[in-house]
mmCIF file of C-alpha atoms in Angstrom:
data_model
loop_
_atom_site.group_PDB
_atom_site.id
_atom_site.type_symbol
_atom_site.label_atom_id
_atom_site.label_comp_id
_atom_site.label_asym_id
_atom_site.label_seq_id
_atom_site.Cartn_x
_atom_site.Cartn_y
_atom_site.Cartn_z
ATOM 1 C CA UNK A 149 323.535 187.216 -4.038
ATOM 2 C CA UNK A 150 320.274 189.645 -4.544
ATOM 3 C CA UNK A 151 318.541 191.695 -7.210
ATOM 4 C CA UNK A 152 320.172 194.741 -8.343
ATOM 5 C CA UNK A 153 318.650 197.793 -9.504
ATOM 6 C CA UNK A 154 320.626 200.600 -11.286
ATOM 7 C CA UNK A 155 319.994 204.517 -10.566
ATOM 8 C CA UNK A 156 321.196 206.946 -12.022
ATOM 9 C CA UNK A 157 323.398 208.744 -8.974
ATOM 10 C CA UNK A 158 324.400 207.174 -5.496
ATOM 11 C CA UNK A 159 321.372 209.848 -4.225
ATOM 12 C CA UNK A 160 318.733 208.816 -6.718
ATOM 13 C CA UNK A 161 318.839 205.386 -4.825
ATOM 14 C CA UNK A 162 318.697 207.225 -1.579
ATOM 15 C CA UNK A 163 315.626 208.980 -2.414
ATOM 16 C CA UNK A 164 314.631 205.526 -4.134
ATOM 17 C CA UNK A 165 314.346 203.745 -0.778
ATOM 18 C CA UNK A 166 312.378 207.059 0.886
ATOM 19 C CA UNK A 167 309.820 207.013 -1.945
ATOM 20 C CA UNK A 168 309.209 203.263 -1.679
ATOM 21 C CA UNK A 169 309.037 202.310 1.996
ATOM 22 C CA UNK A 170 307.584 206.264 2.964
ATOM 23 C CA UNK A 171 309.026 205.619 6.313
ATOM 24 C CA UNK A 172 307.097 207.765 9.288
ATOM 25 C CA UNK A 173 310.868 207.443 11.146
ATOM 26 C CA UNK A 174 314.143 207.279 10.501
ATOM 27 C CA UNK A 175 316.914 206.358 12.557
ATOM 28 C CA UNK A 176 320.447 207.255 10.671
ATOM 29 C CA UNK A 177 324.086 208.454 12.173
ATOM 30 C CA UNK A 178 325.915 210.866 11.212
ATOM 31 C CA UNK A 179 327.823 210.254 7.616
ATOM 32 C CA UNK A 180 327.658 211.925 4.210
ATOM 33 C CA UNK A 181 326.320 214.948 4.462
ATOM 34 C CA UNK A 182 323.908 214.772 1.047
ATOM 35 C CA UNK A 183 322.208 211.714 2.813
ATOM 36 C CA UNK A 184 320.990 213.971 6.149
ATOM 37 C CA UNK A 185 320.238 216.697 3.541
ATOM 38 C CA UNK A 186 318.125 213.967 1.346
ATOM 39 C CA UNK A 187 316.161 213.617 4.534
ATOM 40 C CA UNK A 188 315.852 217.298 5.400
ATOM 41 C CA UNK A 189 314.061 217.333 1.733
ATOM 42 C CA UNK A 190 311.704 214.234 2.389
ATOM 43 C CA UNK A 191 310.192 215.065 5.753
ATOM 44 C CA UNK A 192 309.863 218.602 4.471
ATOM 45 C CA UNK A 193 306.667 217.641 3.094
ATOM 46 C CA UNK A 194 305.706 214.755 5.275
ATOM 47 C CA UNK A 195 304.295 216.817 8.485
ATOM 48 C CA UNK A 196 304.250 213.094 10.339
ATOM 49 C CA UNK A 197 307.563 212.476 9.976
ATOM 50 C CA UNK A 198 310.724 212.383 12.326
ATOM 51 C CA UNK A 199 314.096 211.409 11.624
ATOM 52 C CA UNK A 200 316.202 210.008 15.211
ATOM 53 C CA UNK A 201 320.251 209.953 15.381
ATOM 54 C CA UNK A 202 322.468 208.172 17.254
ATOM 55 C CA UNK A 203 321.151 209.795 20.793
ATOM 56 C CA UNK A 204 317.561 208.992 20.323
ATOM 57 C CA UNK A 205 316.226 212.548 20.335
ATOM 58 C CA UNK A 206 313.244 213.386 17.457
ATOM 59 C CA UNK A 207 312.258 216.082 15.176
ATOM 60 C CA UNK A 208 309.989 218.387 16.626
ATOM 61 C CA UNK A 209 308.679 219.584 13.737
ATOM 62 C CA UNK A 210 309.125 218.236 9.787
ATOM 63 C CA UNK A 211 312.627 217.934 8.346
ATOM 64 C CA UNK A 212 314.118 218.081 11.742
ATOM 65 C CA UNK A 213 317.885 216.138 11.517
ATOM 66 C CA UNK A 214 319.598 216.548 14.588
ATOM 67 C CA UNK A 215 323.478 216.131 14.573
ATOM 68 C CA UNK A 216 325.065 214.170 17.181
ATOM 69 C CA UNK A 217 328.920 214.908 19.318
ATOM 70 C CA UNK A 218 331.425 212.558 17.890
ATOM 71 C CA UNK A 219 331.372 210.538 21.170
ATOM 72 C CA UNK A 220 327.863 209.897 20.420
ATOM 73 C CA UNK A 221 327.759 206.714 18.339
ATOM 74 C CA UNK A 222 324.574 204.864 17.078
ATOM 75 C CA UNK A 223 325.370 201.555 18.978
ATOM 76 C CA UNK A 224 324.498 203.372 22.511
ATOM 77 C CA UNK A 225 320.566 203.667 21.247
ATOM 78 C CA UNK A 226 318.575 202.459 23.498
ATOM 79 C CA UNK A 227 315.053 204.021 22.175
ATOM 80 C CA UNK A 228 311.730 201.799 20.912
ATOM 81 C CA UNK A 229 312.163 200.935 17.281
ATOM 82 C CA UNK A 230 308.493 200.448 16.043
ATOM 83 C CA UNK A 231 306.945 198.627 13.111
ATOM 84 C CA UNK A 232 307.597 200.596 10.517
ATOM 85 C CA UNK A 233 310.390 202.357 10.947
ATOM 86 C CA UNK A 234 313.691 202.940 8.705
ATOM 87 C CA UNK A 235 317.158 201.982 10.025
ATOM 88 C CA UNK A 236 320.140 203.498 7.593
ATOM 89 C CA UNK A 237 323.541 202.852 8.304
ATOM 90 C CA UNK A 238 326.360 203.799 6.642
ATOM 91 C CA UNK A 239 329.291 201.447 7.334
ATOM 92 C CA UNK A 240 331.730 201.751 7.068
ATOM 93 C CA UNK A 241 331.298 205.473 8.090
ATOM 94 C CA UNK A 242 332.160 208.719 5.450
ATOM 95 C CA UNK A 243 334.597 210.476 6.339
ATOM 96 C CA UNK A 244 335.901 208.396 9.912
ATOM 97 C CA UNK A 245 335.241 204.571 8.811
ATOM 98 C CA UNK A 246 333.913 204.055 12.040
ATOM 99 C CA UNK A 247 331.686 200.891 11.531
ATOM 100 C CA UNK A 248 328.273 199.763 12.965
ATOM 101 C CA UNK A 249 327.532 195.835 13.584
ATOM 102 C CA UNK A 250 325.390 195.340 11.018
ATOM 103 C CA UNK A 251 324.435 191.765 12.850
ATOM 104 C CA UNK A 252 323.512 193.432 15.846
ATOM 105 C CA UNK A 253 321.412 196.013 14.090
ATOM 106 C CA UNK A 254 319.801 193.365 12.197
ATOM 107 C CA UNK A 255 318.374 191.548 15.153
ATOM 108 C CA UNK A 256 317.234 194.632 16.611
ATOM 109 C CA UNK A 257 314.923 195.396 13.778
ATOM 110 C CA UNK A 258 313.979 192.304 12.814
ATOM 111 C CA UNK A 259 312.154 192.014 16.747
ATOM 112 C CA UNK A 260 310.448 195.566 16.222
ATOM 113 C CA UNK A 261 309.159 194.500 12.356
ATOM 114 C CA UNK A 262 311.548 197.462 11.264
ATOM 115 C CA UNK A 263 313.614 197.968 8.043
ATOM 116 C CA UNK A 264 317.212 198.127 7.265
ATOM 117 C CA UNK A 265 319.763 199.741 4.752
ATOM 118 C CA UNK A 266 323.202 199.802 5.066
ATOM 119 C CA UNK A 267 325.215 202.267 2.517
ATOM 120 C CA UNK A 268 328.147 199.888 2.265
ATOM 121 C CA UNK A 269 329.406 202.421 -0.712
ATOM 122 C CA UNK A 270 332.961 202.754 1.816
ATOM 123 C CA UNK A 271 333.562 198.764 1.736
ATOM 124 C CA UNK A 272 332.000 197.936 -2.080
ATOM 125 C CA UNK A 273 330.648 194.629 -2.377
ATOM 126 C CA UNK A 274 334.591 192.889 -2.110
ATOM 127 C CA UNK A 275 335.269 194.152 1.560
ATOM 128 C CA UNK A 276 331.185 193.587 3.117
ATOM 129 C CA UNK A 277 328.367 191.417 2.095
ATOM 130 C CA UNK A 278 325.345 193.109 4.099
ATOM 131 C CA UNK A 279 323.052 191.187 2.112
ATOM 132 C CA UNK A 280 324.535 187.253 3.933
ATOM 133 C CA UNK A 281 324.326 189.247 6.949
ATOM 134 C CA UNK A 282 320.155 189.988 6.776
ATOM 135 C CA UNK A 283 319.549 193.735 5.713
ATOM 136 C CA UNK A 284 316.336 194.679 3.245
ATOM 137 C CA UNK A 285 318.851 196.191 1.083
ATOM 138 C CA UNK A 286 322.314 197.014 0.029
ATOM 139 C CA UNK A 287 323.224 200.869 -1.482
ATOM 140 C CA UNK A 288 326.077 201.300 -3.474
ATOM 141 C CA UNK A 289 327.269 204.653 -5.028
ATOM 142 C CA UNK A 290 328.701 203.194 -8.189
ATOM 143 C CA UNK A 291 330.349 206.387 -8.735
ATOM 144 C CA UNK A 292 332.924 205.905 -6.130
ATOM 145 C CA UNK A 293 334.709 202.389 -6.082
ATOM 146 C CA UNK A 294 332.663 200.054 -8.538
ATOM 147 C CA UNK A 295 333.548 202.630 -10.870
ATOM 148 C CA UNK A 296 336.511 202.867 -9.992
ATOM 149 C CA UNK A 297 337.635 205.513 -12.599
ATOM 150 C CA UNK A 298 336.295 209.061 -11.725
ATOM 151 C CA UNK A 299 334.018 208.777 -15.114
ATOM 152 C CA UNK A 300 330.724 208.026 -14.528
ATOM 153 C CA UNK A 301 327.580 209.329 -11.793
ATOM 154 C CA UNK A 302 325.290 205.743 -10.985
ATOM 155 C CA UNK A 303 323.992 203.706 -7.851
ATOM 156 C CA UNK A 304 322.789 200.665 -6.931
ATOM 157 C CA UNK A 305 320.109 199.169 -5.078
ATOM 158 C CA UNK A 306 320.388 195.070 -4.265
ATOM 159 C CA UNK A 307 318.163 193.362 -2.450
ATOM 160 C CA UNK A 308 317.216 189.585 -1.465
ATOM 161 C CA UNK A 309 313.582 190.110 -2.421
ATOM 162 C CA UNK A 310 313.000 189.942 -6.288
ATOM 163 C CA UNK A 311 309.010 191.217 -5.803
ATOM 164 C CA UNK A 312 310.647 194.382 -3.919
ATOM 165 C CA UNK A 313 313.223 194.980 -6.623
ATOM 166 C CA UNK A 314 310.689 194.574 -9.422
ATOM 167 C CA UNK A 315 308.816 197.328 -7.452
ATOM 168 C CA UNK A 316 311.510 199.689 -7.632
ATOM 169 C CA UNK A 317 312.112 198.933 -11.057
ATOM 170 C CA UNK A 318 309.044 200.377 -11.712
ATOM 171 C CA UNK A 319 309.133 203.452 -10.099
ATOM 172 C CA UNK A 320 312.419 203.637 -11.280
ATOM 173 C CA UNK A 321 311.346 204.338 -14.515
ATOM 174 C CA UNK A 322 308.497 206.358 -13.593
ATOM 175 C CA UNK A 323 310.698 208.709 -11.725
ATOM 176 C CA UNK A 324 313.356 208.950 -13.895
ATOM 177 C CA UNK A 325 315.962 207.599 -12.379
ATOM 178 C CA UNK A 326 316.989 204.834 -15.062
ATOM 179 C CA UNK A 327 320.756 205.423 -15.999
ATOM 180 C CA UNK A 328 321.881 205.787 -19.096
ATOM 181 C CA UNK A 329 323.735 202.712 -21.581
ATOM 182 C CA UNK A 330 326.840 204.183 -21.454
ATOM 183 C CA UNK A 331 327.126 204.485 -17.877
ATOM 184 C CA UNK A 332 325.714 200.680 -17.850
ATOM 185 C CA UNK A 333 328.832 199.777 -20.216
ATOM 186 C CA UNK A 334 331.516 201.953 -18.047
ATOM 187 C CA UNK A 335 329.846 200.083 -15.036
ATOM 188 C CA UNK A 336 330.526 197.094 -17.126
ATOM 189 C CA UNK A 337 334.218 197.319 -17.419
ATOM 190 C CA UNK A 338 334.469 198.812 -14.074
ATOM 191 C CA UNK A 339 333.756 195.518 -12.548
ATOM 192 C CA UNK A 340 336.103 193.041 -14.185
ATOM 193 C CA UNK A 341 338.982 194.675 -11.880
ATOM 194 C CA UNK A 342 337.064 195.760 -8.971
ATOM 195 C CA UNK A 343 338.317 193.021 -6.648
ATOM 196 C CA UNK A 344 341.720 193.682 -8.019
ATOM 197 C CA UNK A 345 341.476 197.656 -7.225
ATOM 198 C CA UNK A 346 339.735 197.358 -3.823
ATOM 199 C CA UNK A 347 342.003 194.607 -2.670
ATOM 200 C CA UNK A 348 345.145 196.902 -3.797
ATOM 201 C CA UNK A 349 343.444 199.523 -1.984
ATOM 202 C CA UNK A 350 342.594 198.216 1.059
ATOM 203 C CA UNK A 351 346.738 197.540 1.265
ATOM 204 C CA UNK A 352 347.477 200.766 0.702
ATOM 205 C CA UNK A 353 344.988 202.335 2.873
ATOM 206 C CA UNK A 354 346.450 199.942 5.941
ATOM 207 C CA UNK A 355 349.941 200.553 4.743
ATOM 208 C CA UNK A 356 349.405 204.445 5.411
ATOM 209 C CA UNK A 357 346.948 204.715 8.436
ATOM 210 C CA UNK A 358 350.315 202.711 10.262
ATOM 211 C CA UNK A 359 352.769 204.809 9.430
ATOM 212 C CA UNK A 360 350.820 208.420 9.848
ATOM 213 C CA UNK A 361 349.901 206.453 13.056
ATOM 214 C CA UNK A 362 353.244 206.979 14.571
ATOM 215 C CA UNK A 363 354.046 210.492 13.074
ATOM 216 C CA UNK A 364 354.461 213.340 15.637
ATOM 217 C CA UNK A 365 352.565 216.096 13.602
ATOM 218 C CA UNK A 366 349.218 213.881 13.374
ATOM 219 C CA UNK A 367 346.686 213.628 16.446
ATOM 220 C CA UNK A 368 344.521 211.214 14.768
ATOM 221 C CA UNK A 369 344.349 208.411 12.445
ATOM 222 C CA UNK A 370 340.954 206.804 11.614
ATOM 223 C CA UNK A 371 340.759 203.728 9.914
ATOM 224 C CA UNK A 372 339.675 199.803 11.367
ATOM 225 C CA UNK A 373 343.027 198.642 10.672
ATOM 226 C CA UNK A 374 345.254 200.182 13.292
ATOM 227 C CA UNK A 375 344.635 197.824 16.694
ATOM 228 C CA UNK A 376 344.301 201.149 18.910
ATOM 229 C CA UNK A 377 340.725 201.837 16.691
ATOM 230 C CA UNK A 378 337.694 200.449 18.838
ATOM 231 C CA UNK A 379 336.262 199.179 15.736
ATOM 232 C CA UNK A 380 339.684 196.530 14.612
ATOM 233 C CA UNK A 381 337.960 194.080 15.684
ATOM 234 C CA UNK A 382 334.665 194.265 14.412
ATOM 235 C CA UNK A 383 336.129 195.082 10.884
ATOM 236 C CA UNK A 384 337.767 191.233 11.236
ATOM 237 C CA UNK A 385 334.677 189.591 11.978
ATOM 238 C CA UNK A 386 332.212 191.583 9.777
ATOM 239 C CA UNK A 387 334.530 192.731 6.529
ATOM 240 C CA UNK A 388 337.073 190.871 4.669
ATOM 241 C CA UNK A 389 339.612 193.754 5.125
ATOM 242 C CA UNK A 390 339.731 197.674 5.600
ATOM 243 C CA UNK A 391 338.177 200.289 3.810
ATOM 244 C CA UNK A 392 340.832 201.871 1.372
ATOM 245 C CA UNK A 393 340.066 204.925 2.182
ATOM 246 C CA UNK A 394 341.535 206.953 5.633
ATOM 247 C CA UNK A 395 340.713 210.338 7.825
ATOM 248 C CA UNK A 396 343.951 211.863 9.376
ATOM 249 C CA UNK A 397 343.625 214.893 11.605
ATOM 250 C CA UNK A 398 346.760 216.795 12.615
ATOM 251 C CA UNK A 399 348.016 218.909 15.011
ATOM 252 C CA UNK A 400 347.828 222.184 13.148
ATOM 253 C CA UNK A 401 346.451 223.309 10.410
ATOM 254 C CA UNK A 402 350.082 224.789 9.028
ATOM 255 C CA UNK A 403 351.218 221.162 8.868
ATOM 256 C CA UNK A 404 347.902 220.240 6.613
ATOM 257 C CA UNK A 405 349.001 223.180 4.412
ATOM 258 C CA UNK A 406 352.263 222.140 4.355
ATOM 259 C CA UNK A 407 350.853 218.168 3.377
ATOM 260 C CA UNK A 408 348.304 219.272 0.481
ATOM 261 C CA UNK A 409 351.991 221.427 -0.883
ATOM 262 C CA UNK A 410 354.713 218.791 -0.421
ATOM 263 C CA UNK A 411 352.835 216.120 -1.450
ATOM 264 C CA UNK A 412 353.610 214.160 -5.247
ATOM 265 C CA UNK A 413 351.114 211.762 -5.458
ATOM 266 C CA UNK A 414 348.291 212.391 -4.455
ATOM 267 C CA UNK A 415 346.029 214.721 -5.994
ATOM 268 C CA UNK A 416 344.217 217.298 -4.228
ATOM 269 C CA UNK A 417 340.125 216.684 -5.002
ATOM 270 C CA UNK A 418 336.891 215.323 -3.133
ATOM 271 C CA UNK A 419 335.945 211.678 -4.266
ATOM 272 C CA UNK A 420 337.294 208.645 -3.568
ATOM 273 C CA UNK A 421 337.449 204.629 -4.970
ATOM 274 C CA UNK A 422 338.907 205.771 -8.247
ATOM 275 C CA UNK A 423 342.295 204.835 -9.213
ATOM 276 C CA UNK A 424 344.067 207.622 -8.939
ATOM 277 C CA UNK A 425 345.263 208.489 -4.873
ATOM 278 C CA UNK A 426 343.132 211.586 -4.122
ATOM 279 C CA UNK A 427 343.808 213.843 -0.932
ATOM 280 C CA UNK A 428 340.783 216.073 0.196
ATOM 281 C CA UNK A 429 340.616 218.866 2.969
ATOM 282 C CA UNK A 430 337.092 219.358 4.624
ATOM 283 C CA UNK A 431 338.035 222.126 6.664
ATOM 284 C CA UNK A 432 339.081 224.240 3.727
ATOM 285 C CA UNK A 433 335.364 223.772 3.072
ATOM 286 C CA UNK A 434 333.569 223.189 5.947
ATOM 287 C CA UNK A 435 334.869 224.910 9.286
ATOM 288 C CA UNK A 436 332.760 222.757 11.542
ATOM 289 C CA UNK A 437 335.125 219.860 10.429
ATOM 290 C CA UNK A 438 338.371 219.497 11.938
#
């Protein structure tokens, strides 16, 4: 259990956390891209500030987010966390659901007098508790599976420290970021069958990360649940089942074409946690994705 404070968007909480602890460091992975760019904007104007990945280099100059090879992962940090500083994680990961031990992170920070977030927007609060497992504070984009429905923009901020959510309460409001009642309803009726939708999820996810798993035309399948992923066994221990959500990369991109064509379904569209089955295509996008 914890204190929850609504925003008004999944970023709004995001710039939330920024605002309120001012951190002179950040150390964050690679994940959704509007977080890295959130940071870009903050330590534009804050000419002492540095933001670290996963291989422990630092901005040079304000605003500097350096992007890490896939190989690179956020556990293999072996740099100086300081008093002060700001870990983020997002776990599980957007788009790979590659996860981080939150545990281990935790202990790490807590003997440097850092801070800790972990975006936990992939697992909603039915698949991870961060909050049992020591973290400042939880993030949820509401808009994603707590919604549930593809109808409303919110986010969420919960934390184990009531003076610390009263604070943010009241820059909430002084910044603007209070949501709006019927969002607050929507959120409301979202609930009452989240457990039932992620649970279904989660099935479904597992269900089709094993067979695409075995198919000849894909090269990779990333999601915790297959036993070949490096992080199945983590996801036992820390979550109380996958993420239902999955990243499939094929062989060609003919064979995506033909996919996004043949299939009935799904729809074509980038979100995810609503309750309609949604297939997206970064590359069509974004050509530094595969």
């Amino acid at each position: 259990g914890g204190h929850a404070v609504l925003y008004s968007s999944g970023m709004a909480t995001v710039f939330a956390v920024l605002h309120h602890f001012n951190p002179k460091r950040v150390l964050i992975d690679k994940g959704y891209h509007v977080t890295l760019k959130a940071l870009q904007m903050f330590f534009h104007g804050n000419t002492t500030g540095q933001a670290w990945l996963a291989d422990g280099v630092t901005g040079t100059a304000a605003g500097d987010i350096y992007t890490t090879k896939k190989e690179e992962r956020i556990a293999n940090f072996d740099g100086e966390l300081r008093k002060g500083d700001l870990v983020w994680l997002e776990t599980p990961r957007n788009p790979t659901c590659e996860l981080h031990d939150i545990k281990a992170w935790v202990k790490k920070v807590r003997e440097a007098g850092a801070m800790i977030v972990v975006d936990s927007t992939f697992a909603s609060p039915v698949l991870q508790r961060p909050l049992s497992m020591g973290v400042d504070i939880v993030m949820h984009s509401c808009t994603k599976f707590i919604s549930g429905h593809d109808d409303i923009l919110a986010g969420v901020l919960i934390t184990p420290d009531e003076k610390l959510a009263n604070e943010l309460k009241a820059s909430r409001t002084i910044l603007g970021n209070v949501p709006g009642s019927l969002e607050c309803y929507l959120i409301l009726r979202s609930v009452r069958t989240l457990k039932m939708r992620v649970e279904r999820q989660s099935q479904s996810a597992t269900k089709i990360a094993a067979y695409l798993s075995t198919h000849p035309s894909v090269s990779t399948v990333w999601h915790p649940s297959l036993p070949s992923n490096p992080d199945y066994e983590l996801c036992k221990t820390q979550m109380t089942g996958p993420p239902g959500i999955l990243s499939v990369e094929f062989k060609t991109g003919e064979v995506v074409q033909q996919v996004l064509k043949k299939v009935k379904l799904f729809l074509q569209a980038t979100s995810l946690g609503g309750c309609m089955s949604l297939i997206d295509w970064r590359h069509a996008r974004d050509k530094t994705q595969p």
